[in-house]
Amino acid sequence: MKKRLFLFVLLIKSLVSLAATDTLIIHEGDTKLINKRYFKELENPRSSLTIQDVLKDGVFTESSSVLPRLKILNPVIWLKLVLLNKTTQPFIPVTISASVIDHFDLYFVEKNNNKITHIPAQSPLSSNRLLPAIHLINCTILPDSARTIYLRVQSNAPDIVPIEFHSAGNFWEKFIAKNTAFSIFMGIVAIMVLYNLLLYFTVKDKSYLYYVSYILFLGITQSTIRGYGSTLIDPIFLNTYFTPLCRIILWLSIILFVNEFLQLKQQNRQLHKYYFLLYILYAVPLGVVATGNFVATYTVLSACATISSIALLITGVWLYLKGYRPAKFFMFGWALFLTSVLFSIARNKGYVPYNDFTSNLILYSSVIEIVMFSLALADKINFYRDQNNQSQFLALKIARENERLITEQNIALETRVLERTKELLESNKNLTGLVKNLRDTQTQLIETEKMASLGQLTAGIAHEINNPINFVKSNVKPLRLDFNDIFLLLDQYAAIENEAADKRLFKAAIDIKQSIDLDFIKTEITDLLSGIEEGAARTAEIVQSLRTFSRTDEVELKPADINKSILSTLILLRSTIPYYIEITPVFDKIEPINCYPGKLNQVFMNIIQNSIQAIMQKKKHHKESVLIVTKDYPENITIEITDTGIGMTEAVRQKMFDPFFTTKDVGEGTGLGLSIVFGIIEKHQGAIDVKSEKGKGTTIVIMLPKTLG
């Protein structure tokens, strides 16, 4: 029984010894990146373990990855390793250069008193804000001595954690070499930005502008990944918002550049339609960035970048196979970049060694990609030049062929032209006669319309002038009798004056005075004279309106008061307006404008008369009205005429200004009234708008400019 127990204990010790890690030995001039040979790890998903908990109950296990790795559900890991100092300095620098690390701490237990020593990370370059922030711990350890150390690493970014141990002298050499390499990269970026900006301002091709944006944000993204800028920007804001936004803009710049460079819309519209979905894709990480969820942002960004990379590669390969030459450079450059990404993933998984070359593989491939795309853009210029030369050569060849064909055709055409000329001369004679007849007919129709308006005008004038003339005529006879009485009285007074001795004459004059009622005669004469004066005034008003209306053939522009013109038209139409129609003018104060007054009177006459006729056609009348509104605006005036008539259908409204179109019975209208109205408004450079609905009346709005002439 004891023998079996001894063998079991021996087996456990053998397994423990097999699982033991190697001691990390640092010599002078060494820089070592720790891998799972040198450490064991303890996961801390809830970030709650302290160093006391780790020393007391912590169970360290072998890492599943070659390098230490932080996971989405495990933002904190503890690493345990044995460090042996073979240098001449009493400390070993330990560094993490990634900017997304939140905390980096080192612990060890003193052998003589079991005291726990804690050394937090610091940045030795905090005074120089242009250099990258690095997490540095100077682990105190005497030369030729070994010590078990515990490293605590915390970050919300799920990624590998490259931790390096240096000899004191080699740390600065390594740091300077890394910064020199990155400075060269940024120098290339700056040169390419300036070079492509110059090309953009030279050739005005948007491809160069999108490419400059891509290069610029590539440089910014690589800078933030390597810790540059973390001393200038708050680290939480840098990692949560600034870096993800830069990556989103970087990918959008790539998508825009590829779209413009490969001319997707011209090459294949269907492909371009689906390609547009890539722009919409990046709305997702943009929304996640706004939430401030660090882990979700980088997860979604990685997924979008993977989808975009595959889509762009497929697009480039497809166009290259179709024979589109610019796709060749793009495909090679993009394939190289994706290859470097795959190698980086393999490096993180441990399939490829992690060293200075593989850690900067994306940097090197980005430089080659930048140069490759610049060559592609330069080749694109040559491609366009070749296409232009080919098109010019083809155009010249076509021009020469056309010249030959034209020369041959000219000979044949000249013969045909002579024949056609004779035919055209005959046709021209016939057309001249037809045009003359048409003009004569048109003139006659216009005159007919004028005569129709004149007939209506004459009837109105006859009616209007007849009333005041009758009034004057009826007042003349009483006025004459009154004057006869007065004259008789005056004769009697004259006789009295001459024959003063005859007293009988006084009695006769007094009797006549009493019989004629002199006071009444005076009043009546005054009233009769007022009536004659009013009749004469009305006659003058009608004559003045007639003169205003009759100026229809004016050829010169004259200032005219539009409000007075409308009132003159209403005076002439007064006799034709039924008692049940109320005419309501509402006028703005309008300064006189340059116009053809007589022609505008014809417009007002036609439209108002049409409104009255439209109301008269209704079977029943109730509160019928014609509202005339004038309005003054800075650049023009408007005349709005609204009636409560029968209205129009849409079909009638569309044709109302056509010549010879009328809805009246045969013999009642020529169909030229509104056509002439439209022509007059056009001559005034104005506009006319009609709003009408069947059974609900019509509104006509006329706009006239103030600046005519």
XYZ file of C-alpha atoms in Angstrom:
709
model
C 0.000 0.000 0.000
C 2.844 2.390 0.890
C 4.613 1.484 -2.327
C 1.539 2.405 -4.389
C 1.160 5.730 -2.529
C 4.835 6.534 -3.166
C 4.445 5.801 -6.882
C 1.343 8.071 -7.062
C 3.196 10.990 -5.368
C 6.149 10.441 -7.700
C 3.789 10.523 -10.706
C 2.215 13.825 -9.521
C 5.667 15.394 -9.087
C 6.671 14.211 -12.554
C 3.548 15.802 -14.086
C 4.189 19.038 -12.185
C 7.797 19.084 -13.349
C 6.709 18.473 -16.962
C 4.176 21.317 -16.694
C 6.704 23.719 -15.134
C 7.579 26.819 -17.168
C 11.047 27.907 -18.229
C 12.885 30.606 -16.334
C 13.062 33.887 -18.274
C 16.759 34.778 -18.367
C 17.742 38.311 -19.420
C 21.373 38.885 -20.506
C 23.069 42.126 -21.502
C 21.684 43.334 -24.871
C 18.584 41.109 -24.634
C 14.987 41.978 -25.484
C 12.669 39.029 -25.012
C 8.976 38.753 -25.786
C 7.434 36.322 -23.317
C 5.385 33.424 -24.630
C 3.713 30.511 -22.946
C 7.110 28.837 -22.369
C 7.770 31.398 -19.660
C 4.464 32.097 -17.962
C 1.302 30.608 -16.594
C -1.930 32.575 -16.472
C -4.869 33.073 -14.165
C -8.078 34.506 -15.640
C -10.051 37.068 -13.660
C -13.379 37.653 -15.503
C -14.894 39.853 -12.774
C -11.675 41.883 -12.157
C -12.139 41.244 -8.437
C -8.987 39.299 -7.468
C -6.322 41.070 -5.413
C -2.681 39.986 -5.112
C -3.541 38.433 -1.728
C -6.299 36.354 -3.369
C -3.919 35.297 -6.105
C -1.170 34.257 -3.671
C -3.615 32.416 -1.451
C -6.033 30.646 -3.798
C -4.885 31.418 -7.310
C -4.514 28.407 -9.607
C -2.311 29.285 -12.602
C -2.659 27.171 -15.724
C -0.897 26.878 -19.010
C -2.009 29.449 -21.590
C -4.032 28.281 -24.600
C -2.383 30.951 -26.801
C 1.279 31.562 -27.501
C 1.159 35.140 -26.203
C -0.935 36.452 -23.312
C -4.436 37.242 -24.563
C -7.293 39.316 -23.190
C -10.783 38.123 -24.072
C -14.171 39.829 -24.278
C -15.379 38.077 -21.111
C -11.969 38.219 -19.428
C -10.695 41.829 -19.318
C -8.047 41.028 -16.636
C -5.352 38.322 -16.611
C -2.668 37.484 -14.074
C 0.669 36.113 -15.325
C 3.186 34.240 -13.186
C 6.782 33.753 -14.274
C 10.325 33.321 -12.889
C 12.783 36.081 -13.927
C 16.579 35.673 -13.764
C 18.735 38.804 -14.088
C 22.045 38.121 -15.899
C 22.778 41.802 -16.530
C 24.958 44.214 -14.590
C 22.032 46.470 -13.607
C 19.821 45.893 -10.528
C 16.573 46.200 -12.524
C 14.883 44.821 -15.637
C 12.609 47.122 -17.758
C 9.250 45.500 -18.605
C 7.094 47.192 -21.312
C 3.760 47.046 -23.110
C 3.537 49.496 -26.030
C -0.164 49.021 -26.936
C -2.197 52.148 -26.171
C -5.393 50.231 -25.340
C -3.980 48.836 -22.076
C -5.797 50.343 -19.094
C -3.644 49.011 -16.236
C -0.293 47.196 -16.032
C 1.052 46.206 -12.593
C 3.893 44.025 -11.273
C 3.972 42.265 -7.890
C 6.551 40.105 -6.112
C 7.060 38.752 -2.584
C 10.261 39.526 -0.662
C 11.885 36.257 0.460
C 13.266 37.558 3.737
C 10.083 39.101 5.181
C 7.248 37.938 2.853
C 6.411 41.579 2.093
C 4.400 42.151 -1.105
C 5.924 44.805 -3.375
C 3.723 46.520 -5.985
C 5.243 48.418 -8.923
C 2.697 50.150 -11.244
C 3.447 51.053 -14.822
C 4.578 54.555 -15.721
C 5.446 56.468 -18.887
C 9.069 57.681 -18.866
C 8.289 60.020 -21.809
C 5.325 61.886 -20.334
C 7.187 65.205 -20.731
C 7.477 64.700 -24.526
C 3.860 64.702 -25.806
C 4.868 63.875 -29.395
C 6.337 60.459 -28.538
C 4.151 57.387 -27.954
C 2.936 56.489 -24.496
C 4.486 53.213 -23.318
C 3.690 51.215 -20.183
C 7.047 50.710 -18.411
C 7.823 48.885 -15.177
C 11.393 48.790 -13.845
C 11.378 45.478 -11.997
C 13.977 45.654 -9.197
C 16.091 42.501 -9.153
C 19.754 42.138 -8.268
C 22.221 40.799 -10.860
C 22.577 36.987 -10.921
C 19.390 36.576 -8.878
C 15.976 35.092 -9.713
C 12.546 36.209 -8.613
C 8.973 34.982 -9.075
C 6.883 37.893 -10.352
C 3.153 38.388 -10.927
C 1.907 40.653 -13.735
C -1.612 42.023 -13.822
C -2.887 43.319 -17.217
C -6.288 44.976 -17.688
C -7.944 46.213 -20.909
C -11.403 46.196 -22.491
C -9.873 45.543 -25.915
C -9.849 41.792 -26.676
C -6.384 41.209 -28.172
C -2.965 39.690 -27.556
C -0.669 41.428 -25.055
C 2.959 41.643 -26.266
C 5.031 41.995 -23.049
C 8.774 42.545 -23.486
C 11.621 42.228 -20.960
C 14.777 44.215 -21.743
C 18.252 44.680 -20.456
C 18.620 48.224 -19.139
C 20.879 49.342 -21.996
C 18.918 47.659 -24.781
C 15.555 49.197 -23.841
C 16.355 52.628 -25.282
C 17.971 51.205 -28.407
C 14.852 49.142 -29.064
C 12.578 52.120 -28.433
C 14.550 54.412 -30.762
C 14.617 51.750 -33.517
C 10.818 51.323 -33.359
C 10.211 55.065 -33.488
C 12.649 55.459 -36.381
C 10.828 52.800 -38.393
C 7.457 54.400 -37.680
C 8.815 57.862 -38.512
C 9.897 56.541 -41.904
C 6.395 55.189 -42.411
C 4.790 58.521 -41.472
C 7.244 60.320 -43.749
C 6.111 58.139 -46.648
C 2.489 58.863 -45.704
C 3.145 62.627 -45.679
C 4.922 62.497 -49.050
C 2.116 60.470 -50.619
C -0.519 62.861 -49.216
C 1.227 65.905 -50.708
C 1.974 64.123 -53.997
C -1.607 62.969 -54.532
C -3.021 66.337 -53.443
C -0.871 67.964 -56.117
C -2.182 65.478 -58.682
C -5.770 66.170 -57.572
C -5.415 69.928 -58.124
C -3.772 69.182 -61.479
C -6.165 66.641 -63.022
C -9.290 67.327 -60.858
C -9.973 63.588 -60.442
C -11.856 62.790 -57.219
C -9.999 59.467 -56.964
C -6.936 61.362 -55.715
C -8.946 63.227 -53.091
C -10.436 59.990 -51.695
C -6.995 58.376 -51.816
C -5.493 61.282 -49.825
C -8.215 60.781 -47.205
C -7.427 57.055 -47.089
C -3.650 57.640 -46.646
C -4.198 60.346 -44.024
C -6.505 58.264 -41.823
C -4.316 55.188 -42.308
C -1.451 57.161 -40.776
C -3.650 58.451 -37.934
C -5.002 54.953 -37.186
C -1.546 53.363 -37.108
C -0.343 56.210 -34.857
C -3.095 55.656 -32.293
C -2.536 51.862 -32.327
C 1.146 52.427 -31.439
C 0.364 54.852 -28.635
C 1.029 58.150 -30.422
C -1.464 60.756 -29.370
C -2.445 59.165 -26.057
C -0.521 61.944 -24.270
C -2.390 64.599 -26.262
C -5.892 63.105 -26.008
C -7.641 61.609 -23.009
C -6.993 57.820 -23.267
C -10.647 56.887 -22.627
C -11.856 59.288 -25.331
C -9.015 58.156 -27.613
C -9.836 54.441 -27.381
C -13.649 54.748 -27.093
C -14.419 57.406 -29.697
C -11.459 58.879 -31.584
C -9.754 55.676 -32.796
C -13.010 53.903 -33.849
C -14.171 57.025 -35.740
C -10.812 57.232 -37.524
C -11.160 53.586 -38.556
C -14.710 54.161 -39.839
C -13.567 57.167 -41.903
C -10.570 55.112 -43.119
C -12.840 52.369 -44.460
C -15.305 54.822 -45.971
C -12.365 56.515 -47.719
C -11.243 53.139 -49.088
C -14.768 52.370 -50.342
C -15.097 55.810 -51.980
C -11.643 55.512 -53.536
C -12.314 52.056 -54.984
C -15.714 53.166 -56.319
C -14.203 56.190 -58.074
C -10.935 54.518 -59.130
C -12.549 51.423 -60.641
C -15.432 53.430 -62.164
C -17.961 50.903 -60.872
C -21.002 52.847 -62.074
C -19.682 52.896 -65.635
C -18.371 49.329 -65.538
C -21.465 47.651 -64.102
C -24.543 49.457 -62.751
C -25.859 46.339 -61.014
C -22.566 45.845 -59.163
C -22.526 49.530 -58.228
C -26.025 49.203 -56.749
C -24.928 46.381 -54.409
C -21.630 48.150 -53.707
C -23.629 51.017 -52.209
C -24.588 48.690 -49.337
C -21.013 48.966 -48.022
C -21.635 52.647 -47.194
C -24.773 51.726 -45.257
C -22.851 48.941 -43.461
C -20.704 51.459 -41.565
C -23.748 53.154 -40.084
C -23.836 50.185 -37.659
C -20.415 50.769 -35.989
C -21.094 54.500 -36.071
C -24.196 53.928 -33.979
C -22.314 51.616 -31.618
C -19.560 54.242 -31.148
C -22.232 56.705 -30.021
C -23.185 54.313 -27.185
C -19.625 54.370 -25.823
C -19.489 50.547 -25.622
C -15.778 49.916 -26.176
C -15.950 46.133 -26.606
C -18.973 46.159 -28.910
C -17.412 48.910 -31.053
C -14.251 46.937 -31.817
C -16.195 43.722 -32.363
C -18.588 45.332 -34.876
C -15.728 47.204 -36.554
C -13.796 43.971 -37.043
C -16.843 42.295 -38.607
C -17.462 45.258 -40.955
C -13.789 45.390 -41.940
C -13.824 41.664 -42.768
C -16.969 41.990 -44.931
C -15.584 45.076 -46.695
C -12.193 43.447 -47.342
C -13.767 40.408 -48.982
C -16.209 42.549 -51.016
C -13.424 44.819 -52.301
C -11.204 41.870 -53.221
C -14.044 40.138 -55.105
C -14.818 43.414 -56.922
C -11.182 43.880 -57.967
C -10.798 40.264 -59.140
C -14.066 40.379 -61.102
C -13.123 43.593 -62.928
C -9.595 42.305 -63.573
C -10.971 39.143 -65.144
C -13.151 41.347 -67.356
C -9.969 42.990 -68.638
C -10.236 46.346 -66.891
C -6.577 47.340 -66.533
C -6.778 49.662 -63.449
C -8.187 46.709 -61.456
C -4.843 44.888 -61.783
C -2.901 47.273 -59.530
C -5.755 47.512 -57.071
C -6.139 43.733 -56.860
C -2.420 43.150 -56.245
C -2.142 45.954 -53.653
C -5.297 44.938 -51.802
C -4.407 41.231 -51.905
C -1.007 42.073 -50.370
C -2.682 44.040 -47.592
C -5.141 41.226 -46.837
C -2.276 38.723 -46.828
C -0.484 40.805 -44.192
C -3.698 40.869 -42.128
C -3.974 37.072 -42.350
C -0.314 36.724 -41.291
C -0.996 39.037 -38.334
C -3.932 36.842 -37.283
C -1.744 33.737 -37.639
C 0.954 35.493 -35.571
C -1.553 36.237 -32.815
C -2.657 32.587 -32.878
C 0.947 31.430 -32.592
C 1.226 29.886 -36.049
C 3.793 32.531 -37.068
C 6.584 33.747 -34.748
C 6.080 37.150 -33.117
C 9.123 39.317 -33.819
C 10.014 42.819 -35.030
C 9.191 41.938 -38.636
C 5.852 40.214 -38.042
C 4.754 42.828 -35.471
C 5.196 45.543 -38.133
C 3.970 43.444 -41.059
C 0.828 45.547 -41.579
C 2.993 48.665 -41.516
C 5.281 47.308 -44.247
C 2.393 46.056 -46.357
C 0.640 49.426 -45.975
C 3.697 51.188 -47.398
C 3.784 48.796 -50.370
C 0.014 49.190 -50.796
C 0.271 52.999 -50.751
C 3.001 52.949 -53.385
C 1.063 50.368 -55.422
C -2.097 52.471 -55.415
C -0.104 55.589 -56.306
C 1.337 53.709 -59.285
C -2.188 52.602 -60.151
C -3.399 56.202 -60.132
C -0.450 57.234 -62.280
C -1.202 54.356 -64.653
C -4.819 55.512 -64.699
C -3.647 58.802 -66.190
C -1.738 56.866 -68.865
C -4.810 54.691 -69.369
C -6.973 57.742 -69.932
C -4.315 59.235 -72.199
C -4.235 56.042 -74.293
C -8.016 56.007 -74.441
C -8.002 59.666 -75.480
C -5.396 59.007 -78.180
C -7.344 56.020 -79.455
C -10.555 58.007 -79.492
C -8.828 60.870 -81.309
C -7.351 58.466 -83.870
C -10.726 56.817 -84.320
C -12.402 60.205 -84.612
C -9.840 61.274 -87.247
C -10.388 58.067 -89.182
C -14.138 58.514 -89.017
C -13.795 62.158 -90.052
C -11.784 61.202 -93.129
C -14.260 58.523 -94.053
C -17.090 60.981 -93.542
C -15.289 63.509 -95.719
C -15.045 60.977 -98.543
C -18.694 60.002 -98.202
C -19.765 63.638 -98.028
C -17.836 64.474 -101.187
C -19.544 61.644 -103.039
C -22.927 62.523 -101.640
C -22.555 66.232 -102.421
C -22.413 65.482 -106.135
C -25.593 63.439 -105.928
C -27.243 65.969 -103.650
C -26.546 68.923 -105.911
C -28.573 67.284 -108.653
C -31.393 66.507 -106.265
C -31.232 70.035 -104.837
C -31.791 71.553 -108.258
C -34.810 69.350 -108.770
C -36.175 70.076 -105.326
C -35.552 73.804 -105.746
C -37.939 73.938 -108.675
C -40.552 72.047 -106.670
C -40.022 74.312 -103.636
C -40.428 77.450 -105.739
C -43.805 76.215 -106.906
C -44.755 75.193 -103.380
C -43.541 78.553 -102.062
C -45.877 80.408 -104.435
C -48.783 78.305 -103.232
C -47.812 78.745 -99.551
C -47.443 82.501 -100.003
C -51.012 82.670 -101.245
C -52.218 80.492 -98.379
C -50.378 82.575 -95.775
C -51.837 85.765 -97.230
C -55.333 84.283 -97.119
C -54.744 83.089 -93.542
C -53.563 86.522 -92.425
C -56.526 88.171 -94.105
C -58.863 85.701 -92.407
C -57.170 86.254 -89.039
C -57.440 90.051 -89.443
C -61.097 89.736 -90.343
C -61.757 87.529 -87.297
C -60.006 89.960 -84.991
C -61.980 92.829 -86.506
C -65.148 90.755 -86.053
C -64.311 90.346 -82.353
C -63.623 94.065 -82.082
C -66.921 94.862 -83.820
C -68.745 92.483 -81.466
C -67.201 94.279 -78.487
C -67.937 97.620 -80.150
C -71.587 96.628 -80.690
C -71.938 95.785 -77.007
C -70.109 98.987 -76.151
C -72.414 101.051 -78.427
C -75.530 99.559 -76.825
C -74.170 100.432 -73.384
C -73.264 103.942 -74.460
C -76.674 104.516 -76.100
C -78.423 103.412 -72.932
C -76.162 105.398 -70.619
C -76.199 108.630 -72.671
C -79.984 108.371 -73.335
C -80.831 108.588 -69.621
C -78.940 111.847 -68.866
C -80.063 113.393 -72.196
C -83.739 112.586 -71.391
C -83.170 114.045 -67.998
C -81.829 117.268 -69.496
C -84.655 117.327 -72.103
C -87.408 116.887 -69.522
C -85.989 119.718 -67.418
C -85.753 122.235 -70.236
C -89.566 122.860 -70.744
C -90.349 123.644 -67.048
C -87.253 125.783 -66.947
C -88.476 127.755 -69.995
C -91.921 128.371 -68.466
C -90.342 129.562 -65.238
C -88.086 131.884 -67.095
C -91.137 133.226 -69.120
C -92.893 134.091 -65.876
C -89.812 135.801 -64.618
C -89.458 137.679 -67.859
C -93.110 138.795 -67.661
C -92.540 140.018 -64.148
C -89.493 141.873 -65.185
C -91.452 143.511 -68.012
C -94.033 144.740 -65.518
C -91.382 146.224 -63.310
C -89.900 147.882 -66.330
C -93.303 149.371 -67.179
C -93.622 150.652 -63.605
C -90.276 152.261 -63.876
C -91.236 154.023 -67.095
C -94.823 154.968 -66.094
C -94.498 155.710 -62.417
C -97.467 158.064 -62.470
C -99.890 155.308 -63.367
C -100.697 153.636 -60.070
C -102.619 150.795 -61.727
C -99.351 149.288 -62.927
C -98.243 148.603 -59.372
C -101.331 146.540 -58.733
C -100.812 144.388 -61.853
C -97.135 143.632 -60.915
C -98.151 142.715 -57.403
C -100.862 140.387 -58.721
C -98.378 138.658 -61.070
C -95.826 138.282 -58.296
C -98.409 136.706 -56.042
C -99.653 134.366 -58.765
C -96.214 132.974 -59.773
C -94.739 132.400 -56.271
C -91.339 133.939 -56.942
C -89.582 132.047 -54.131
C -90.723 128.689 -55.494
C -89.560 129.672 -59.004
C -86.122 130.511 -57.670
C -85.849 127.150 -55.953
C -87.134 125.260 -58.982
C -84.732 127.050 -61.342
C -81.846 126.076 -59.008
C -82.958 122.425 -58.922
C -83.460 122.289 -62.680
C -80.042 123.761 -63.313
C -78.517 121.191 -60.892
C -80.254 118.398 -62.798
C -78.930 119.731 -66.099
C -75.442 119.976 -64.553
C -75.597 116.387 -63.222
C -76.800 115.052 -66.577
C -74.006 116.894 -68.364
C -71.457 115.485 -65.852
C -72.687 111.933 -66.371
C -72.539 112.423 -70.117
C -68.949 113.704 -69.807
C -68.049 110.708 -67.612
C -69.459 108.258 -70.174
C -67.679 110.033 -73.014
C -64.410 109.978 -71.044
C -64.808 106.235 -70.363
C -65.565 105.712 -74.048
C -62.393 107.546 -74.978
C -60.369 105.480 -72.508
C -61.838 102.216 -73.777
C -61.438 103.119 -77.456
C -57.621 103.330 -77.266
C -57.104 99.707 -78.402
C -54.601 100.305 -81.216
C -51.927 102.171 -79.266
C -48.319 101.308 -80.135
C -46.576 103.314 -77.406
C -46.383 102.551 -73.712
C -48.096 105.102 -71.461
C -48.424 105.405 -67.694
C -51.920 104.388 -66.637
C -53.820 104.005 -63.381
C -55.090 100.418 -63.408
C -57.733 101.128 -60.763
C -59.231 103.947 -62.887
C -59.154 101.739 -65.986
C -61.214 99.076 -64.186
C -63.701 101.681 -62.947
C -64.057 103.083 -66.507
C -64.850 99.590 -67.762
C -67.463 99.129 -65.016
C -69.158 102.400 -66.026
C -69.540 101.150 -69.615
C -70.874 97.789 -68.421
C -73.274 99.297 -65.864
C -76.336 98.948 -68.094
C -75.654 95.240 -68.732
C -75.300 94.273 -65.054
C -78.485 92.678 -63.656
C -79.841 93.947 -60.337
C -79.000 90.670 -58.537
C -75.246 90.884 -59.235
C -73.150 92.942 -56.821
C -69.884 94.344 -58.258
C -67.350 94.864 -55.449
C -64.014 96.555 -56.273
C -61.321 96.302 -53.539
C -58.296 98.310 -54.661
C -54.773 98.678 -53.279
C -53.103 102.024 -53.752
C -51.174 101.437 -56.985
C -48.893 103.905 -58.719
C -49.416 104.281 -62.509
C -47.509 101.681 -64.523
C -46.266 101.667 -68.114
C -48.723 99.738 -70.304
C -51.039 99.878 -73.299
C -54.137 101.270 -71.519
C -56.648 100.650 -74.315
C -55.604 97.009 -74.676
C -55.839 96.434 -70.914
C -59.346 97.969 -70.983
C -60.225 95.353 -73.593
C -58.871 92.644 -71.235
C -60.963 93.928 -68.301
C -64.054 94.303 -70.523
C -63.812 90.691 -71.793
C -63.145 89.067 -68.416
C -65.734 91.035 -66.397
C -68.327 90.533 -69.138
C -67.599 86.772 -69.129
C -68.045 86.733 -65.334
C -71.431 88.478 -65.631
C -72.553 86.068 -68.366
C -71.404 83.069 -66.311
C -73.581 84.235 -63.399
C -76.555 84.934 -65.688
C -76.399 81.334 -66.974
C -77.249 79.991 -63.520
C -80.834 78.832 -63.098
C -81.163 80.232 -59.583
C -79.506 83.347 -58.217
C -78.624 84.014 -54.594
C -76.069 86.552 -53.379
C -74.325 86.699 -56.743
C -71.223 88.860 -56.941
C -68.140 89.783 -58.921
C -65.188 90.664 -56.665
C -62.356 92.687 -58.256
C -59.194 92.945 -56.108
C -55.974 94.744 -57.036
C -52.769 94.182 -55.043
C -49.446 95.978 -55.100
C -46.144 94.063 -54.831
C -42.530 95.270 -55.099
C -41.986 93.977 -58.650
C -45.511 93.625 -60.045
C -49.233 94.150 -59.504
C -52.083 91.638 -59.639
C -55.738 91.934 -60.638
C -57.924 89.176 -59.220
C -61.473 88.798 -60.617
C -63.689 86.276 -58.798
C -67.269 85.460 -59.762
C -69.968 83.153 -58.404
C -70.874 81.857 -61.855
C -71.283 78.343 -63.200
C -67.535 77.659 -63.271
C -65.659 75.418 -65.708
C -64.548 71.835 -66.004
C -60.834 71.035 -66.217
C -61.178 70.237 -69.929
C -62.741 73.646 -70.667
C -60.153 75.429 -68.510
C -57.319 73.828 -70.502
C -58.744 75.107 -73.806
C -60.249 78.459 -72.799
C -57.429 80.524 -74.356
C -57.359 78.579 -77.627
C -58.455 80.622 -80.674
C -62.043 79.906 -81.831
C -62.835 77.831 -78.711
C -66.174 78.800 -77.179
C -68.855 77.228 -75.017
C -71.538 79.623 -76.283
C -74.155 78.739 -78.832
C -73.501 79.294 -82.527
C -73.737 82.970 -83.372
C -73.250 84.178 -79.779
C -69.446 84.304 -79.747
C -66.399 84.025 -81.984
C -64.137 82.217 -79.495
C -61.448 84.887 -79.939
C -62.111 87.055 -76.848
C -59.951 85.178 -74.329
C -57.372 84.362 -77.020
C -56.944 88.115 -77.576
C -56.817 88.605 -73.779
C -53.989 86.046 -73.541
C -52.073 87.788 -76.332
C -52.408 91.191 -74.646
C -51.135 89.813 -71.324
C -48.177 88.203 -73.125
C -47.447 91.525 -74.846
C -47.270 93.085 -71.371
C -44.827 90.297 -70.304
C -47.328 89.295 -67.656
C -49.072 86.091 -66.682
C -52.647 84.911 -66.265
C -53.815 82.091 -64.019
C -57.285 80.550 -63.862
C -58.828 78.620 -60.960
C -62.290 77.221 -61.534
C -64.541 74.410 -60.435
C -67.776 73.357 -62.039
C -70.695 74.966 -60.202
C -68.469 76.926 -57.780
C -67.366 79.955 -59.762
C -64.111 81.120 -61.332
C -61.111 83.167 -60.207
C -58.817 84.777 -62.809
C -55.539 86.294 -61.578
C -53.622 88.649 -63.884
C -50.009 89.565 -63.037
C -48.494 92.672 -64.696
C -44.857 93.775 -64.210
C -44.051 97.318 -63.111
C -40.860 97.504 -65.175
C -42.303 97.125 -68.697
C -40.662 99.427 -71.207
